Coordinates of N, CA and C in Angstrom, one line a residue:
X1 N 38.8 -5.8 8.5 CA 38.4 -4.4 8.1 C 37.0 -4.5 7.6
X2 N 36.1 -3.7 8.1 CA 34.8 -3.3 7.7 C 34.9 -2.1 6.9
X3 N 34.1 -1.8 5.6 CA 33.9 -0.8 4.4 C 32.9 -0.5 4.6
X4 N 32.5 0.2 4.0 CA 30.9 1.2 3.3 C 30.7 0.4 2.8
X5 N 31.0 0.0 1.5 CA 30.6 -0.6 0.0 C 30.9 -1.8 -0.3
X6 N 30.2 -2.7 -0.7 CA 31.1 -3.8 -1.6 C 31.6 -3.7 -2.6
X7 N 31.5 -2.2 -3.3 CA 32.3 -1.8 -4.2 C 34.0 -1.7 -3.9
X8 N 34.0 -1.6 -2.3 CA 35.0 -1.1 -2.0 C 36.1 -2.2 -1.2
X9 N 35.3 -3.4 -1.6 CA 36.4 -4.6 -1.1 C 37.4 -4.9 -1.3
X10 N 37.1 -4.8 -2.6 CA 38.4 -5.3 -3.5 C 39.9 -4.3 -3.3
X11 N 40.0 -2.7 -3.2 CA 40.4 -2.0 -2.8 C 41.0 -1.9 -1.4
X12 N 40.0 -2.1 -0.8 CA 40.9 -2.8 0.6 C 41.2 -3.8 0.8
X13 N 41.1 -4.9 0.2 CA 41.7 -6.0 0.1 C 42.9 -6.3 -0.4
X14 N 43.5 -5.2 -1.2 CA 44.6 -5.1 -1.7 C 45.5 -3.9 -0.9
X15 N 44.9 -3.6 -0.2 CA 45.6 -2.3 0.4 C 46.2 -3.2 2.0
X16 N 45.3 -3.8 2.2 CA 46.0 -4.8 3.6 C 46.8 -5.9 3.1
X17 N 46.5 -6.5 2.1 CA 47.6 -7.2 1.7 C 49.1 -6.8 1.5
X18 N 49.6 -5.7 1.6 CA 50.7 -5.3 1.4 C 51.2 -5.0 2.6
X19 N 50.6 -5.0 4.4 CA 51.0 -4.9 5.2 C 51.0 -5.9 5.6
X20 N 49.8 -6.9 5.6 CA 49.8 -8.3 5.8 C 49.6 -9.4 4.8
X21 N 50.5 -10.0 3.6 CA 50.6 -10.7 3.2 C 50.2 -12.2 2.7
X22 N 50.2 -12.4 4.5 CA 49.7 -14.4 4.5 C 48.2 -14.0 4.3
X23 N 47.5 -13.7 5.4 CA 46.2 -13.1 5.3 C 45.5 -12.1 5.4
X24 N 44.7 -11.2 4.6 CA 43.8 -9.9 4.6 C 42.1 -10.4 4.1
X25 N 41.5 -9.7 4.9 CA 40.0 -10.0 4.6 C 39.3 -8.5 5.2
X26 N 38.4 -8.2 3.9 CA 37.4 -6.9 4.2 C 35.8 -7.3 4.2
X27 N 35.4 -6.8 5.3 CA 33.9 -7.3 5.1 C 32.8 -5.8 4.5
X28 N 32.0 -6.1 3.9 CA 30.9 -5.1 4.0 C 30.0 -5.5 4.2
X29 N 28.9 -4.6 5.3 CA 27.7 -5.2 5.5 C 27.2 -5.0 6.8
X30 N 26.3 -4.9 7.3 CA 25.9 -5.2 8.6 C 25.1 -6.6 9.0
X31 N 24.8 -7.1 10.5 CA 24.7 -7.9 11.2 C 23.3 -8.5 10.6
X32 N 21.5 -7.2 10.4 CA 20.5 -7.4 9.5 C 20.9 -7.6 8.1
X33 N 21.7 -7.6 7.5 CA 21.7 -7.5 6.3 C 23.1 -8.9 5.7
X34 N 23.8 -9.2 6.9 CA 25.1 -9.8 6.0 C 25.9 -9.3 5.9
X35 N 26.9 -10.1 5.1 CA 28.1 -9.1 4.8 C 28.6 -9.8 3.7
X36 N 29.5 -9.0 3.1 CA 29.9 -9.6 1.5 C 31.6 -9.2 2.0
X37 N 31.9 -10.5 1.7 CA 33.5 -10.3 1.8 C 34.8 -11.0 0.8
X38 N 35.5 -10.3 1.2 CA 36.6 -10.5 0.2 C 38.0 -11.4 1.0
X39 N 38.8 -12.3 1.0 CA 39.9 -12.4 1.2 C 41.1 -13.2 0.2
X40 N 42.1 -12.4 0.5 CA 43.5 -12.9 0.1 C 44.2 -13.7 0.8
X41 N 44.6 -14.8 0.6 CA 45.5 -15.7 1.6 C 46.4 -16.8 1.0
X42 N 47.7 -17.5 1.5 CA 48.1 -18.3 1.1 C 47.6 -19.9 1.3
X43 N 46.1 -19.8 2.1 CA 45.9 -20.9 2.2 C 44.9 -21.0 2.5
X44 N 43.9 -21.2 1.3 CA 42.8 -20.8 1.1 C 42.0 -22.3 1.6
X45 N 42.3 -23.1 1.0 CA 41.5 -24.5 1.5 C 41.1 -24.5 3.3
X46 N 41.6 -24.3 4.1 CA 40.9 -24.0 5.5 C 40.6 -23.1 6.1
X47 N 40.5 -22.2 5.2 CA 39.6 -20.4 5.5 C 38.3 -21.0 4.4
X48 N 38.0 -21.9 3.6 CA 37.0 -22.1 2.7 C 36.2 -22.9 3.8
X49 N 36.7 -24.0 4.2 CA 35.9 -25.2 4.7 C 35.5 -24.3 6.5
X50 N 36.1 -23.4 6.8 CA 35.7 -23.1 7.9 C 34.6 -21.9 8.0
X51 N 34.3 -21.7 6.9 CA 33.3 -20.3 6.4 C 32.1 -21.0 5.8
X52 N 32.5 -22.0 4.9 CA 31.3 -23.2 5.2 C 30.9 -23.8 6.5
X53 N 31.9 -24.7 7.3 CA 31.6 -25.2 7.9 C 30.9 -24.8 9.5
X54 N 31.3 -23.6 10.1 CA 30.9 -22.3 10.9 C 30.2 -20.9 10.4
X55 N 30.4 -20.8 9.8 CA 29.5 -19.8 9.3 C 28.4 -20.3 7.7
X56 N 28.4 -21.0 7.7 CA 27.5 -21.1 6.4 C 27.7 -20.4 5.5
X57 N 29.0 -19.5 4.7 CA 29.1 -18.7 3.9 C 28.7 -19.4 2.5
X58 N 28.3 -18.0 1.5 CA 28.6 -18.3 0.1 C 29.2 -18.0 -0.8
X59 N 29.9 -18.7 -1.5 CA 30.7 -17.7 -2.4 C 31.5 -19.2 -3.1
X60 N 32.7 -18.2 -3.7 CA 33.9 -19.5 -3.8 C 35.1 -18.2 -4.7
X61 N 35.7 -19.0 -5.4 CA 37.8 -18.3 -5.6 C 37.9 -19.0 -6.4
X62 N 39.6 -18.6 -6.3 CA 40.5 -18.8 -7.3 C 41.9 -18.9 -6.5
X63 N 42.7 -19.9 -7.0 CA 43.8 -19.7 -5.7 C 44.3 -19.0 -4.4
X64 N 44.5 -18.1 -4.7 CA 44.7 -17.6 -3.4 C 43.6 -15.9 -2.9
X65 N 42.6 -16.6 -3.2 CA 41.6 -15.1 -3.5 C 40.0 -16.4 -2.9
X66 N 39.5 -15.5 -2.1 CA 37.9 -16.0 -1.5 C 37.0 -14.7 -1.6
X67 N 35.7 -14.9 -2.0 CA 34.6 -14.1 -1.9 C 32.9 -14.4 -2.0
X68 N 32.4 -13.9 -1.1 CA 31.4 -14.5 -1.2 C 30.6 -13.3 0.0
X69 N 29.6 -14.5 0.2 CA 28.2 -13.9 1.6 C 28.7 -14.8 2.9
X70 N 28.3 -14.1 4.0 CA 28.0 -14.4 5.1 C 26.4 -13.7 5.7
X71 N 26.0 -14.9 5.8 CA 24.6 -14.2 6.8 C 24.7 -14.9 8.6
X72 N 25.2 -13.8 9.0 CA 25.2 -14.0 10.1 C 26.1 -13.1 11.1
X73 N 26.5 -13.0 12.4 CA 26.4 -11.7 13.1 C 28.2 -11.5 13.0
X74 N 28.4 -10.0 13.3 CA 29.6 -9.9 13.7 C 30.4 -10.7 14.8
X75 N 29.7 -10.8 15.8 CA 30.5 -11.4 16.5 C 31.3 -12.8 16.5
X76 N 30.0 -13.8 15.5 CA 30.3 -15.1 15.3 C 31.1 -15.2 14.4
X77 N 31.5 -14.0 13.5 CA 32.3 -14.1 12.9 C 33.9 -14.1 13.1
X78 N 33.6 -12.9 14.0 CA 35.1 -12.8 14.7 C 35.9 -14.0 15.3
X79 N 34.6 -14.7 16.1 CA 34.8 -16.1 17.1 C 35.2 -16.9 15.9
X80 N 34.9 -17.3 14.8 CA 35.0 -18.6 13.5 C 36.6 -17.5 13.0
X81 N 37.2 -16.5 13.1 CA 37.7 -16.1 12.1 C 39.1 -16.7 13.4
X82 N 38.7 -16.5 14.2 CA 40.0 -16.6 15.6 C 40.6 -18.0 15.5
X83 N 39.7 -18.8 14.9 CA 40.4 -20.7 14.6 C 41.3 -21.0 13.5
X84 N 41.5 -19.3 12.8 CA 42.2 -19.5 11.3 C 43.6 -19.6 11.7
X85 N 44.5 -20.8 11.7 CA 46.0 -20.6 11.7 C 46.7 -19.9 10.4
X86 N 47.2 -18.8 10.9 CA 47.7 -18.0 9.5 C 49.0 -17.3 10.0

């Protein structure tokens, strides 16, 4: 799910977690600028190492909670997010 706001992550990040549970992730941002994102998941150790390791993300969590930056395009994100077993 893409937002307006990064104000508004956190809010949809809790709003998809109640329809999808294992994993929910909200981005804001565009393709020039990045994107700031939020995710919930029960298994956060290989959505971390794969957002480092393919996308160069920054950020870091707390058990089952990820947030950080991505600089880099919608597309490649989609492609890195499609390797996530969840």
């Amino acid at each position: 799910l893409i937002v307006d706001s990064p104000d508004l992550l956190n809010d949809a990040v809790n709003l998809l977690t109640k329809k999808f549970p294992r994993f929910s992730v909200a981005f804001a941002g565009n393709d020039a600028d990045g994107y700031r994102f939020m995710i919930l998941s029960e298994n956060t150790d290989e959505i971390k190492n794969l957002l480092k390791e393919k996308l160069n993300a920054s950020g870091g969590g707390r058990d089952n909670m990820i947030q950080g930056k991505i600089n880099s395009g919608k597309d490649r994100i989609i492609d890195a997010f499609k390797q996530i077993n969840y």
